Tab-separated table of C-alpha atoms in Angstrom:
chain	number	residue	atom	x	y	z
A	174	MET	CA	-0.307	0.022	0.218
A	175	LEU	CA	1.371	3.615	-0.927
A	176	PHE	CA	1.470	6.343	1.450
A	177	TYR	CA	-0.132	8.557	-1.231
A	178	SER	CA	-2.874	6.298	-2.405
A	179	PHE	CA	-6.617	7.333	-1.547
A	180	GLU	CA	-7.097	3.882	0.026
A	181	PHE	CA	-4.334	4.730	2.594
A	182	ILE	CA	-5.158	8.398	3.227
A	183	PHE	CA	-8.727	8.009	3.680
A	184	ILE	CA	-9.541	4.558	5.152
A	185	PHE	CA	-6.290	2.728	6.472
A	186	LEU	CA	-4.780	5.505	7.968
A	187	PRO	CA	-7.743	7.139	9.994
A	188	LEU	CA	-8.823	3.655	10.778
A	189	SER	CA	-5.561	2.236	12.096
A	190	VAL	CA	-5.231	5.472	14.433
A	191	PHE	CA	-8.752	5.245	15.607
A	192	VAL	CA	-8.540	1.434	16.533
A	193	PHE	CA	-5.110	1.999	18.219
A	194	PHE	CA	-6.213	4.561	20.384
A	195	ALA	CA	-9.897	2.918	21.030
A	196	LEU	CA	-8.120	-0.090	22.432
A	197	SER	CA	-5.248	1.447	24.127
A	198	LYS	CA	-7.602	3.156	26.653
A	199	LYS	CA	-8.085	-0.471	28.297
A	200	HIS	CA	-6.356	-2.944	26.689
A	201	PRO	CA	-2.910	-1.250	25.630
A	202	GLU	CA	-1.587	-4.925	24.657
A	203	PHE	CA	-4.754	-5.460	22.154
A	204	ALA	CA	-3.804	-2.055	20.781
A	205	GLU	CA	-0.286	-3.510	19.719
A	206	VAL	CA	-1.676	-6.495	18.422
A	207	ALA	CA	-3.976	-4.455	16.306
A	208	LEU	CA	-1.232	-2.451	15.342
A	209	ILE	CA	0.787	-5.358	14.208
A	210	LEU	CA	-2.238	-6.644	12.188
A	211	PHE	CA	-2.828	-3.260	10.518
A	212	SER	CA	1.238	-3.311	9.582
A	213	LEU	CA	0.937	-6.773	8.290
A	214	VAL	CA	-2.174	-5.765	6.045
A	215	PHE	CA	-0.232	-2.798	4.762
A	216	TYR	CA	2.593	-4.889	3.844
A	217	ALA	CA	0.647	-7.734	2.156
A	218	TYR	CA	-1.500	-5.018	0.191
A	219	TYR	CA	1.321	-5.079	-2.160
A	220	LYS	CA	2.051	-8.780	-2.754
A	221	VAL	CA	0.366	-11.372	-0.041
A	222	ASP	CA	3.140	-13.975	-0.802
A	223	ASN	CA	5.672	-11.496	0.979
A	224	ILE	CA	3.848	-11.831	4.255
A	225	PHE	CA	5.335	-15.438	4.698
A	226	ILE	CA	8.872	-14.098	4.044
A	227	ILE	CA	8.583	-11.229	6.801
A	228	LEU	CA	6.782	-13.381	9.384
A	229	SER	CA	9.512	-16.489	8.941
A	230	SER	CA	12.405	-13.853	9.318
A	231	ILE	CA	10.434	-12.268	12.196
A	232	VAL	CA	10.014	-15.694	14.054
A	233	ILE	CA	13.929	-16.975	13.448
A	234	ASN	CA	15.206	-13.718	14.437
A	235	TYR	CA	13.197	-13.735	17.863
A	236	GLY	CA	14.492	-16.856	18.416
A	237	PHE	CA	17.890	-16.157	17.931
A	238	GLY	CA	17.761	-12.888	20.103
A	239	THR	CA	16.028	-14.646	22.899
A	240	LEU	CA	18.729	-17.422	22.779
A	241	LEU	CA	21.102	-14.494	22.990
A	242	THR	CA	19.434	-12.743	25.803
A	243	ASN	CA	18.738	-16.017	27.988
A	244	TRP	CA	22.295	-17.087	27.751
A	245	GLY	CA	23.590	-13.602	28.790
A	246	GLY	CA	23.359	-11.261	31.797
A	247	ARG	CA	25.828	-12.660	34.874
A	248	PHE	CA	25.968	-16.136	33.146
A	249	ALA	CA	27.334	-14.747	29.892
A	250	ASP	CA	30.886	-15.827	30.882
A	251	ARG	CA	29.923	-19.303	30.752
A	252	ASN	CA	28.148	-19.046	27.286
A	253	VAL	CA	30.483	-17.143	25.267
A	254	SER	CA	30.946	-19.650	22.601
A	255	ARG	CA	27.496	-20.236	22.673
A	256	ARG	CA	26.329	-16.826	22.175
A	257	LYS	CA	29.081	-16.296	19.560
A	258	ALA	CA	27.789	-19.382	17.645
A	259	VAL	CA	23.812	-18.029	17.783
A	260	PHE	CA	25.062	-14.941	16.807
A	261	TYR	CA	26.915	-15.384	13.839
A	262	VAL	CA	24.390	-18.182	12.881
A	263	GLY	CA	21.724	-15.588	12.944
A	264	VAL	CA	23.838	-12.877	11.089
A	265	CYS	CA	24.425	-15.507	8.322
A	266	PHE	CA	20.775	-16.232	8.202
A	267	ASN	CA	19.734	-12.673	7.550
A	268	ILE	CA	22.635	-12.285	4.731
A	269	LEU	CA	21.775	-15.622	3.096
A	270	LEU	CA	18.258	-14.799	2.972
A	271	LEU	CA	18.990	-11.161	1.455
A	272	VAL	CA	21.888	-12.835	-0.963
A	273	TYR	CA	19.302	-15.199	-2.095
A	274	PHE	CA	16.389	-12.812	-3.050
A	275	LYS	CA	18.367	-9.788	-4.007
A	276	TYR	CA	21.643	-11.347	-5.662
A	277	THR	CA	20.990	-14.922	-6.758
A	278	ASN	CA	19.847	-13.620	-10.474
A	279	PHE	CA	22.690	-10.966	-10.670
A	280	ILE	CA	25.283	-13.751	-9.408
A	281	ILE	CA	24.096	-16.412	-12.068
A	282	ASP	CA	23.933	-13.620	-15.006
A	283	ASN	CA	27.581	-12.697	-14.351
A	284	VAL	CA	28.942	-16.215	-13.671
A	285	ASN	CA	27.180	-17.218	-17.222
A	286	VAL	CA	29.259	-14.364	-18.789
A	287	LEU	CA	32.431	-15.084	-17.031
A	288	VAL	CA	32.731	-18.887	-17.620
A	289	GLY	CA	30.364	-19.305	-20.614
A	290	SER	CA	27.545	-21.199	-19.015
A	291	ASN	CA	24.065	-21.224	-19.505
A	292	ILE	CA	22.702	-21.545	-15.913
A	293	THR	CA	18.853	-20.609	-15.766
A	294	ILE	CA	16.330	-20.305	-13.049
A	295	ASP	CA	13.240	-18.506	-12.670
A	296	THR	CA	13.379	-14.648	-11.917
A	297	ILE	CA	13.403	-14.593	-8.203
A	298	ILE	CA	10.929	-11.614	-7.050
A	299	LEU	CA	12.417	-9.301	-4.527
A	300	PRO	CA	10.345	-9.021	-1.455
A	301	LEU	CA	9.301	-5.584	-0.594
A	302	ALA	CA	11.437	-3.984	2.029
A	303	ILE	CA	13.725	-6.917	2.655
A	304	SER	CA	16.694	-5.096	2.693
A	305	PHE	CA	15.177	-2.503	5.393
A	306	PHE	CA	13.844	-5.325	7.761
A	307	THR	CA	16.981	-7.664	7.479
A	308	PHE	CA	19.335	-4.760	8.498
A	309	GLN	CA	17.225	-3.812	11.171
A	310	GLN	CA	17.201	-7.594	12.545
A	311	ILE	CA	20.733	-7.746	12.110
A	312	ALA	CA	21.268	-4.649	14.217
A	313	TYR	CA	18.691	-6.208	16.964
A	314	LEU	CA	21.133	-9.406	17.071
A	315	ASN	CA	23.854	-7.586	17.412
A	316	ASP	CA	22.495	-5.450	20.358
A	317	SER	CA	21.267	-8.454	21.740
A	318	PHE	CA	24.757	-9.786	21.805
A	319	SER	CA	25.956	-6.819	23.450
A	320	GLY	CA	23.356	-6.823	26.182
A	321	VAL	CA	21.897	-3.451	25.136
A	322	ALA	CA	18.456	-5.039	23.792
A	323	ASP	CA	16.452	-7.569	25.734
A	324	GLU	CA	12.714	-8.012	24.258
A	325	TYR	CA	11.011	-11.045	26.016
A	326	LYS	CA	7.588	-10.439	24.440
A	327	PHE	CA	7.008	-11.580	20.596
A	328	ARG	CA	4.129	-9.315	20.456
A	329	ARG	CA	6.553	-6.069	20.998
A	330	TYR	CA	9.378	-7.445	18.743
A	331	ALA	CA	6.816	-7.916	16.030
A	332	LEU	CA	5.937	-4.477	16.289
A	333	PHE	CA	9.451	-3.223	16.352
A	334	VAL	CA	9.892	-4.974	12.802
A	335	CYS	CA	6.782	-4.396	10.867
A	336	PHE	CA	5.321	-1.096	12.166
A	337	PHE	CA	4.209	0.210	9.183
A	338	PRO	CA	5.377	3.712	9.053
A	339	GLN	CA	8.956	2.615	8.959
A	340	LEU	CA	8.642	-0.925	7.217
A	341	ILE	CA	8.909	-0.225	3.740
A	342	ALA	CA	11.829	2.318	3.260
A	343	GLY	CA	13.346	3.153	6.535
A	344	PRO	CA	14.373	4.689	8.786
A	345	ILE	CA	16.425	1.454	10.133
A	346	VAL	CA	15.717	1.827	13.676
A	347	HIS	CA	17.329	0.482	16.833
A	348	HIS	CA	15.243	-1.576	19.376
A	349	ARG	CA	16.406	0.763	22.119
A	350	GLU	CA	14.821	3.616	20.205
A	351	MET	CA	11.768	2.206	19.355
A	352	MET	CA	10.480	-0.053	21.919
A	353	PRO	CA	10.816	2.243	25.218
A	354	GLN	CA	8.121	4.323	23.105
A	355	PHE	CA	5.694	1.587	22.884
A	356	LYS	CA	6.180	0.526	26.439
A	357	ASP	CA	5.315	3.802	27.647
A	358	LEU	CA	1.810	4.386	28.561
A	359	THR	CA	1.526	8.008	28.150
A	360	ASN	CA	2.074	7.131	24.639
A	361	LYS	CA	-1.071	5.062	24.273
A	362	ILE	CA	-2.930	8.502	25.029
A	363	LEU	CA	-3.988	10.622	21.998
A	364	ASN	CA	-1.792	13.676	21.651
A	365	TRP	CA	-3.257	16.448	19.503
A	366	GLU	CA	0.120	18.640	19.452
A	367	ASN	CA	1.713	15.298	17.894
A	368	ILE	CA	-1.487	14.914	15.795
A	369	TYR	CA	-1.293	18.314	14.265
A	370	GLN	CA	2.546	18.016	13.696
A	371	GLY	CA	2.314	14.411	12.296
A	372	LEU	CA	-0.512	15.717	9.880
A	373	THR	CA	1.489	18.585	8.950
A	374	LEU	CA	4.495	16.492	7.936
A	375	PHE	CA	2.548	14.287	6.212
A	376	ILE	CA	1.152	16.473	4.302
A	377	ILE	CA	4.387	18.563	3.388
A	378	GLY	CA	5.827	15.048	2.247
A	379	LEU	CA	2.659	14.125	0.295
A	380	PHE	CA	3.083	17.525	-1.558
A	381	LYS	CA	6.776	16.961	-2.334
A	382	LYS	CA	6.157	13.501	-3.348
A	383	ILE	CA	3.355	14.200	-5.885
A	384	VAL	CA	3.588	17.652	-6.894
A	385	ILE	CA	7.382	18.305	-6.713
A	386	ALA	CA	9.079	14.867	-7.238
A	387	ASP	CA	6.909	13.425	-9.580
A	388	THR	CA	7.064	16.499	-12.107
A	389	PHE	CA	10.813	15.997	-11.964
A	390	ALA	CA	10.358	12.316	-12.818
A	391	GLN	CA	8.531	13.007	-15.900
A	392	TRP	CA	11.769	14.942	-17.070
A	393	ALA	CA	14.082	12.024	-15.794
A	394	ILE	CA	12.214	9.299	-17.418
A	395	ALA	CA	11.986	10.914	-20.865
A	396	GLY	CA	15.888	11.602	-20.604
A	397	TYR	CA	16.440	8.067	-19.652
A	398	ALA	CA	14.264	6.460	-22.017
A	399	ASP	CA	16.537	7.619	-24.948
A	400	THR	CA	20.154	8.037	-23.786
A	401	GLY	CA	21.818	7.639	-27.494
A	402	HIS	CA	23.298	10.665	-28.389
A	403	ILE	CA	21.836	12.654	-25.856
A	404	GLN	CA	22.974	16.364	-26.131
A	405	PHE	CA	24.350	19.020	-23.510
A	406	PHE	CA	21.580	20.700	-22.337
A	407	GLU	CA	19.243	17.645	-22.316
A	408	ALA	CA	21.909	15.826	-20.583
A	409	TRP	CA	22.058	18.296	-17.761
A	410	ARG	CA	18.274	18.357	-17.638
A	411	THR	CA	18.040	14.749	-17.525
A	412	SER	CA	20.526	14.291	-14.612
A	413	LEU	CA	19.513	17.122	-12.601
A	414	SER	CA	15.708	16.270	-12.749
A	415	TYR	CA	16.509	12.692	-11.500
A	416	SER	CA	18.617	14.180	-8.543
A	417	LEU	CA	15.464	16.645	-7.749
A	418	GLN	CA	13.154	13.815	-8.084
A	419	LEU	CA	15.128	11.490	-5.693
A	420	TYR	CA	15.774	14.270	-3.176
A	421	PHE	CA	12.044	15.166	-3.015
A	422	ASP	CA	10.916	11.644	-3.512
A	423	PHE	CA	13.162	10.457	-0.482
A	424	SER	CA	12.523	13.631	1.427
A	425	GLY	CA	8.603	13.401	1.002
A	426	TYR	CA	8.934	9.732	2.163
A	427	ALA	CA	11.004	10.606	5.253
A	428	ASP	CA	8.547	13.485	6.094
A	429	MET	CA	5.362	11.075	5.675
A	430	ALA	CA	7.075	8.165	7.990
A	431	ILE	CA	8.030	10.502	10.824
A	432	GLY	CA	4.329	12.124	10.611
A	433	ILE	CA	2.574	8.984	10.564
A	434	GLY	CA	4.668	7.749	13.375
A	435	LEU	CA	3.742	10.992	15.221
A	436	LEU	CA	-0.158	9.963	14.859
A	437	PHE	CA	0.748	6.845	17.377
A	438	ASN	CA	2.938	8.941	19.432
A	439	ILE	CA	6.128	7.437	18.085
A	440	ARG	CA	9.096	9.390	17.307
A	441	LEU	CA	11.132	7.900	14.365
A	442	PRO	CA	14.784	8.951	14.072
A	443	ILE	CA	15.345	11.562	11.471
A	444	ASN	CA	16.673	9.922	8.294
A	445	PHE	CA	16.987	13.245	5.888
A	446	ASP	CA	18.283	16.507	6.766
A	447	SER	CA	18.730	18.750	3.543
A	448	PRO	CA	21.668	16.629	2.168
A	449	TYR	CA	22.233	18.952	-0.827
A	450	ARG	CA	23.439	21.723	1.493
A	451	ALA	CA	26.340	19.255	2.017
A	452	LEU	CA	29.975	20.877	2.034
A	453	ASP	CA	31.699	17.826	1.196
A	454	VAL	CA	30.757	13.860	0.474
A	455	GLN	CA	31.403	13.182	4.181
A	456	ASP	CA	28.700	15.975	5.079
A	457	PHE	CA	26.469	14.840	2.432
A	458	TRP	CA	26.569	11.027	4.072
A	459	ARG	CA	25.623	12.700	7.445
A	460	ARG	CA	22.410	13.907	6.175
A	461	TRP	CA	21.380	11.286	3.356
A	462	HIS	CA	19.710	8.323	4.548
A	463	ILE	CA	21.198	8.929	8.350
A	464	THR	CA	20.397	5.693	9.683
A	465	LEU	CA	21.899	3.536	6.860
A	466	SER	CA	24.895	5.509	7.274
A	467	ARG	CA	24.801	4.787	11.008
A	468	PHE	CA	24.394	1.116	10.413
A	469	LEU	CA	26.803	0.787	7.991
A	470	ARG	CA	29.408	3.016	10.338
A	471	GLU	CA	28.498	0.742	13.646
A	472	TYR	CA	28.379	-2.538	11.999
A	473	ILE	CA	31.085	-2.556	9.168
A	474	TYR	CA	33.040	0.484	9.760
A	475	PHE	CA	33.835	0.358	13.488
A	476	PRO	CA	34.428	-3.572	13.403
A	477	LEU	CA	36.904	-2.982	10.652
A	478	GLY	CA	39.185	-0.956	12.770
A	479	GLY	CA	37.282	2.540	12.273
A	480	ASN	CA	39.736	5.448	12.433
A	481	ARG	CA	41.600	3.570	15.245
A	482	VAL	CA	43.975	1.867	12.921
A	483	GLY	CA	46.770	3.099	10.279
A	484	GLU	CA	46.028	5.910	7.853
A	485	ALA	CA	46.126	3.253	4.952
A	486	SER	CA	43.825	1.095	6.921
A	487	VAL	CA	41.067	3.743	7.419
A	488	TYR	CA	40.827	4.439	3.668
A	489	ARG	CA	40.207	1.035	3.077
A	490	ASN	CA	37.814	0.682	5.726
A	491	LEU	CA	36.047	3.824	4.148
A	492	PHE	CA	36.151	2.201	0.963
A	493	ILE	CA	34.646	-1.129	1.823
A	494	VAL	CA	31.855	0.706	3.865
A	495	PHE	CA	30.805	2.418	0.504
A	496	PHE	CA	31.184	-0.459	-1.604
A	497	VAL	CA	28.926	-2.370	0.561
A	498	GLY	CA	26.591	0.539	0.630
A	499	GLY	CA	26.736	0.449	-3.062
A	500	ILE	CA	25.731	-3.358	-3.433
A	501	TRP	CA	23.145	-2.933	-0.572
A	502	HIS	CA	21.012	-0.290	-3.088
A	503	GLY	CA	20.713	-2.901	-5.837
A	504	ALA	CA	21.912	-6.059	-7.767
A	505	GLY	CA	23.760	-4.033	-10.711
A	506	TRP	CA	27.186	-3.050	-11.708
A	507	THR	CA	25.754	0.784	-12.079
A	508	TYR	CA	25.161	0.385	-8.117
A	509	VAL	CA	28.589	-0.993	-7.400
A	510	LEU	CA	30.048	1.584	-9.248
A	511	TRP	CA	28.015	4.403	-7.536
A	512	GLY	CA	29.073	2.983	-4.435
A	513	ILE	CA	32.784	2.897	-5.383
A	514	LEU	CA	32.394	6.817	-6.659
A	515	HIS	CA	31.508	7.677	-3.205
A	516	GLY	CA	33.801	5.690	-1.420
A	517	VAL	CA	36.697	7.240	-3.393
A	518	GLY	CA	35.106	10.738	-2.923
A	519	ILE	CA	34.936	10.276	0.855
A	520	CYS	CA	38.571	9.208	1.013
A	521	VAL	CA	39.694	12.325	-1.339
A	522	VAL	CA	37.671	14.414	1.491
A	523	ARG	CA	39.347	12.698	4.003
A	524	PHE	CA	42.919	13.262	2.447
A	525	TRP	CA	42.119	16.907	1.729
A	526	LYS	CA	41.131	17.964	5.190
A	527	LYS	CA	44.296	16.050	6.235
A	528	LEU	CA	46.486	18.582	4.509
A	529	GLY	CA	44.434	21.423	6.315
A	530	VAL	CA	43.628	23.468	3.048
A	531	GLY	CA	40.087	25.131	3.108
A	532	ILE	CA	38.026	25.596	0.090
A	533	TYR	CA	35.865	28.837	-0.438
A	534	ARG	CA	32.318	27.413	0.927
A	535	PRO	CA	30.089	28.311	-2.270
A	536	LEU	CA	32.940	26.623	-4.526
A	537	ALA	CA	32.857	23.229	-1.809
A	538	TRP	CA	29.027	23.222	-2.172
A	539	LEU	CA	29.180	23.612	-5.747
A	540	MET	CA	31.916	20.685	-6.283
A	541	THR	CA	30.005	18.551	-3.434
A	542	PHE	CA	26.567	18.911	-5.670
A	543	LEU	CA	28.234	18.255	-8.953
A	544	PHE	CA	30.014	15.190	-7.889
A	545	VAL	CA	26.627	13.723	-6.207
A	546	ASN	CA	24.658	14.610	-9.263
A	547	MET	CA	27.175	12.833	-11.562
A	548	ALA	CA	27.084	10.047	-9.085
A	549	TRP	CA	23.411	9.771	-9.422
A	550	VAL	CA	23.521	9.132	-13.050
A	551	PHE	CA	25.125	5.269	-12.257
A	552	PHE	CA	22.374	5.035	-9.689
A	553	ARG	CA	19.368	5.840	-11.931
A	554	ALA	CA	20.601	4.491	-15.631
A	555	ASP	CA	19.685	1.161	-16.534
A	556	SER	CA	22.849	0.223	-17.862
A	557	MET	CA	26.593	1.202	-17.851
A	558	HIS	CA	26.034	2.364	-21.597
A	559	ASP	CA	23.230	4.564	-20.875
A	560	ALA	CA	25.117	6.009	-17.829
A	561	PHE	CA	28.059	6.772	-19.980
A	562	ASP	CA	26.148	8.299	-22.705
A	563	VAL	CA	24.471	10.629	-20.245
A	564	LEU	CA	27.999	11.575	-18.873
A	565	ALA	CA	28.983	12.024	-22.362
A	566	GLY	CA	26.519	14.491	-23.130
A	567	MET	CA	27.109	16.344	-19.983
A	568	VAL	CA	30.340	17.315	-21.153
A	569	GLY	CA	29.257	18.161	-24.771
A	570	MET	CA	30.702	15.071	-26.602
A	571	HIS	CA	27.290	14.855	-28.299
A	572	GLY	CA	26.923	18.224	-29.436
A	573	VAL	CA	24.758	21.244	-28.085
A	574	THR	CA	21.489	22.081	-30.007
A	575	VAL	CA	19.301	24.941	-28.020
A	576	SER	CA	16.083	24.136	-30.426
A	577	ARG	CA	15.757	20.544	-28.851
A	578	THR	CA	16.607	21.656	-25.337
A	579	PHE	CA	13.281	23.415	-24.636
A	580	ARG	CA	10.874	20.675	-26.337
A	581	TRP	CA	10.351	19.069	-23.149
A	582	ALA	CA	9.048	22.086	-21.639
A	583	GLU	CA	6.436	22.316	-24.506
A	584	GLN	CA	5.571	18.794	-24.158
A	585	PHE	CA	5.097	18.804	-20.139
A	586	GLY	CA	2.722	22.144	-20.818
A	587	ALA	CA	1.024	20.255	-23.662
A	588	ASN	CA	0.190	17.087	-20.862
A	589	VAL	CA	-0.684	19.483	-18.230
A	590	VAL	CA	-2.575	22.472	-19.477
A	591	ASP	CA	-2.926	24.240	-22.379
A	592	SER	CA	-1.721	27.604	-21.088
A	593	PRO	CA	2.111	28.553	-21.473
A	594	PHE	CA	1.266	31.168	-18.407
A	595	VAL	CA	0.058	28.623	-16.300
A	596	VAL	CA	2.909	26.029	-17.019
A	597	SER	CA	5.601	28.933	-16.344
A	598	ILE	CA	4.076	30.113	-12.950
A	599	GLY	CA	3.939	26.222	-12.108
A	600	LEU	CA	7.604	25.855	-12.811
A	601	ILE	CA	8.597	28.967	-11.027
A	602	PHE	CA	6.696	27.937	-8.034
A	603	ILE	CA	8.491	24.560	-8.068
A	604	LEU	CA	11.898	26.090	-8.480
A	605	PHE	CA	10.875	28.201	-5.386
A	606	LEU	CA	10.121	25.264	-3.507
A	607	VAL	CA	13.332	23.635	-4.339
A	608	LEU	CA	15.546	26.345	-3.250
A	609	GLN	CA	13.528	26.885	-0.236
A	610	ASP	CA	14.034	23.036	1.116
A	611	ILE	CA	17.535	22.911	-0.065
A	612	PHE	CA	19.091	26.478	1.519
A	613	PHE	CA	16.430	27.367	3.880
A	614	ARG	CA	14.408	25.648	6.721
A	615	ASN	CA	13.582	22.182	5.773
A	616	SER	CA	9.988	20.450	6.767
A	617	GLN	CA	11.598	19.331	10.242
A	618	GLN	CA	12.662	22.736	11.059
A	619	TRP	CA	9.232	24.241	10.036
A	620	VAL	CA	7.214	22.124	12.163
A	621	ARG	CA	9.134	22.542	15.308
A	622	HIS	CA	8.208	26.442	15.097
A	623	ILE	CA	4.638	26.199	13.835
A	624	ARG	CA	1.580	25.878	16.130
A	625	ALA	CA	-2.257	25.089	15.137
A	626	GLU	CA	-3.063	28.262	14.145
A	627	TRP	CA	-5.531	29.296	11.135
A	628	LYS	CA	-2.801	30.435	8.704
A	629	TRP	CA	-1.041	27.199	9.259
A	630	CYS	CA	-4.086	25.070	8.945
A	631	MET	CA	-5.213	26.929	5.922
A	632	ALA	CA	-1.605	26.453	4.291
A	633	ASN	CA	-2.150	22.653	5.112
A	634	CYS	CA	-5.363	22.356	3.593
A	635	ALA	CA	-4.039	24.180	0.101
A	636	LEU	CA	-1.077	21.866	0.246
A	637	PHE	CA	-3.157	18.648	0.546
A	638	ILE	CA	-5.729	20.106	-2.052
A	639	THR	CA	-2.988	20.574	-4.454
A	640	ALA	CA	-1.712	17.233	-4.063
A	641	ILE	CA	-4.772	15.334	-4.392
A	642	ILE	CA	-5.962	17.597	-7.347
A	643	VAL	CA	-2.513	16.672	-9.030
A	644	SER	CA	-2.673	13.118	-8.175
A	645	LEU	CA	-6.150	12.849	-9.878
A	646	GLN	CA	-4.656	14.360	-12.809
A	647	HIS	CA	-1.659	12.191	-13.082
A	648	GLN	CA	-2.237	9.226	-15.098
A	649	ARG	CA	0.540	7.074	-12.806
A	650	ILE	CA	2.166	8.291	-9.943
A	651	SER	CA	5.572	6.725	-9.393
A	652	GLU	CA	6.516	4.454	-6.551
A	653	PHE	CA	8.705	5.566	-3.871
A	654	ILE	CA	12.007	5.240	-5.179
A	655	TYR	CA	13.838	3.748	-2.192
A	656	TRP	CA	10.777	1.077	-1.889
A	657	GLN	CA	12.682	-1.063	-4.679
A	658	PHE	CA	15.789	-1.581	-2.338
């Protein structure tokens, strides 16, 4: 089920909030069970078969976590070998589950190319959100092994994994961030301030997704559909459109997820903090998919030695982290190269900072944005060939023709409205919103400063109605980009 679908907005979400708080008054445990069932319905709505995979993963990981907890505490010293064995088996189970569903076809295709074999299997359909709930449960097993997580109730553990606001595309949460909130009985009482802030964030995210992200999506799709001999202005329009589509798509999802969590008095961690303000690649990853960066840092970078080892080993560790991050995003060489580019980029940033040479801030911002924009080309392209075609166009290798450059605007105007004036006003308004979100207060910062006053309520209504009207006009609204990972 999609956050921006009418069945979610007008039926599923209000019904789940009503049932949760209606049951919370006298039976908080029933409220949690109801929320689990709503979350499973939300998950199964996309593909019913997926529900057996996530339930199996939850049951098996809960079993591993229970063993780690029961063999911990004051008897941990006696059970070191057994706890290590359970931990490693649990981690291997999760990794193998992810590898099977996400990478089997990719591995077989590459084996066929390398050795000239003709191995064929049926295409394995990737279960929705498997990358997210697998990483989340690996983190839980690690926390259980370290003694910082101890969940004895299966009900709460299942809720921790499948809570629907964060289930599909993150954030990747820690057990210690979520479960104390579910255990807190004061969170079972309707909080009107949280309701208002949650709805505000949800509406802002809805507007970002439908009005801004999907507008840029039309131009990105058109550009990447025909990359052969793409010319200078078209190539830049294509790459920038996708960079902004992805930005507002992910930003919109992050706002909506946090907003929905607030409706249930649950504060999800911030996962997106204006990453296009970044002054270097390291700063970018402090702002983009924050919880994934945290996971990779805590469970890959630190175990490798982090920055407590020799300088050469630090660069190796950084590169490995981003190489893994690239593979995590997708089973394809374009994702691998995207991860390698960011690994090299962050190593260059570290080396430059070691030299102690400063860079003029506007220039640092421009260099960072151009690098990120260039790397997104590999993230989006269907093949290496398409990616290099777009990059070649961006440096003018396919020529520069102004007459073809603005044909996309005419086509866009014809698809939306007949009035060039309305199209121009709309594009200027979207540009204003882009600059506002990137360079000034973002939605998270805005919400902390607004109150339930008439002017803000009217603004929310205007954004919501606009998003609904635009969604009715669009023939197809694209899915959240990060859902496919």
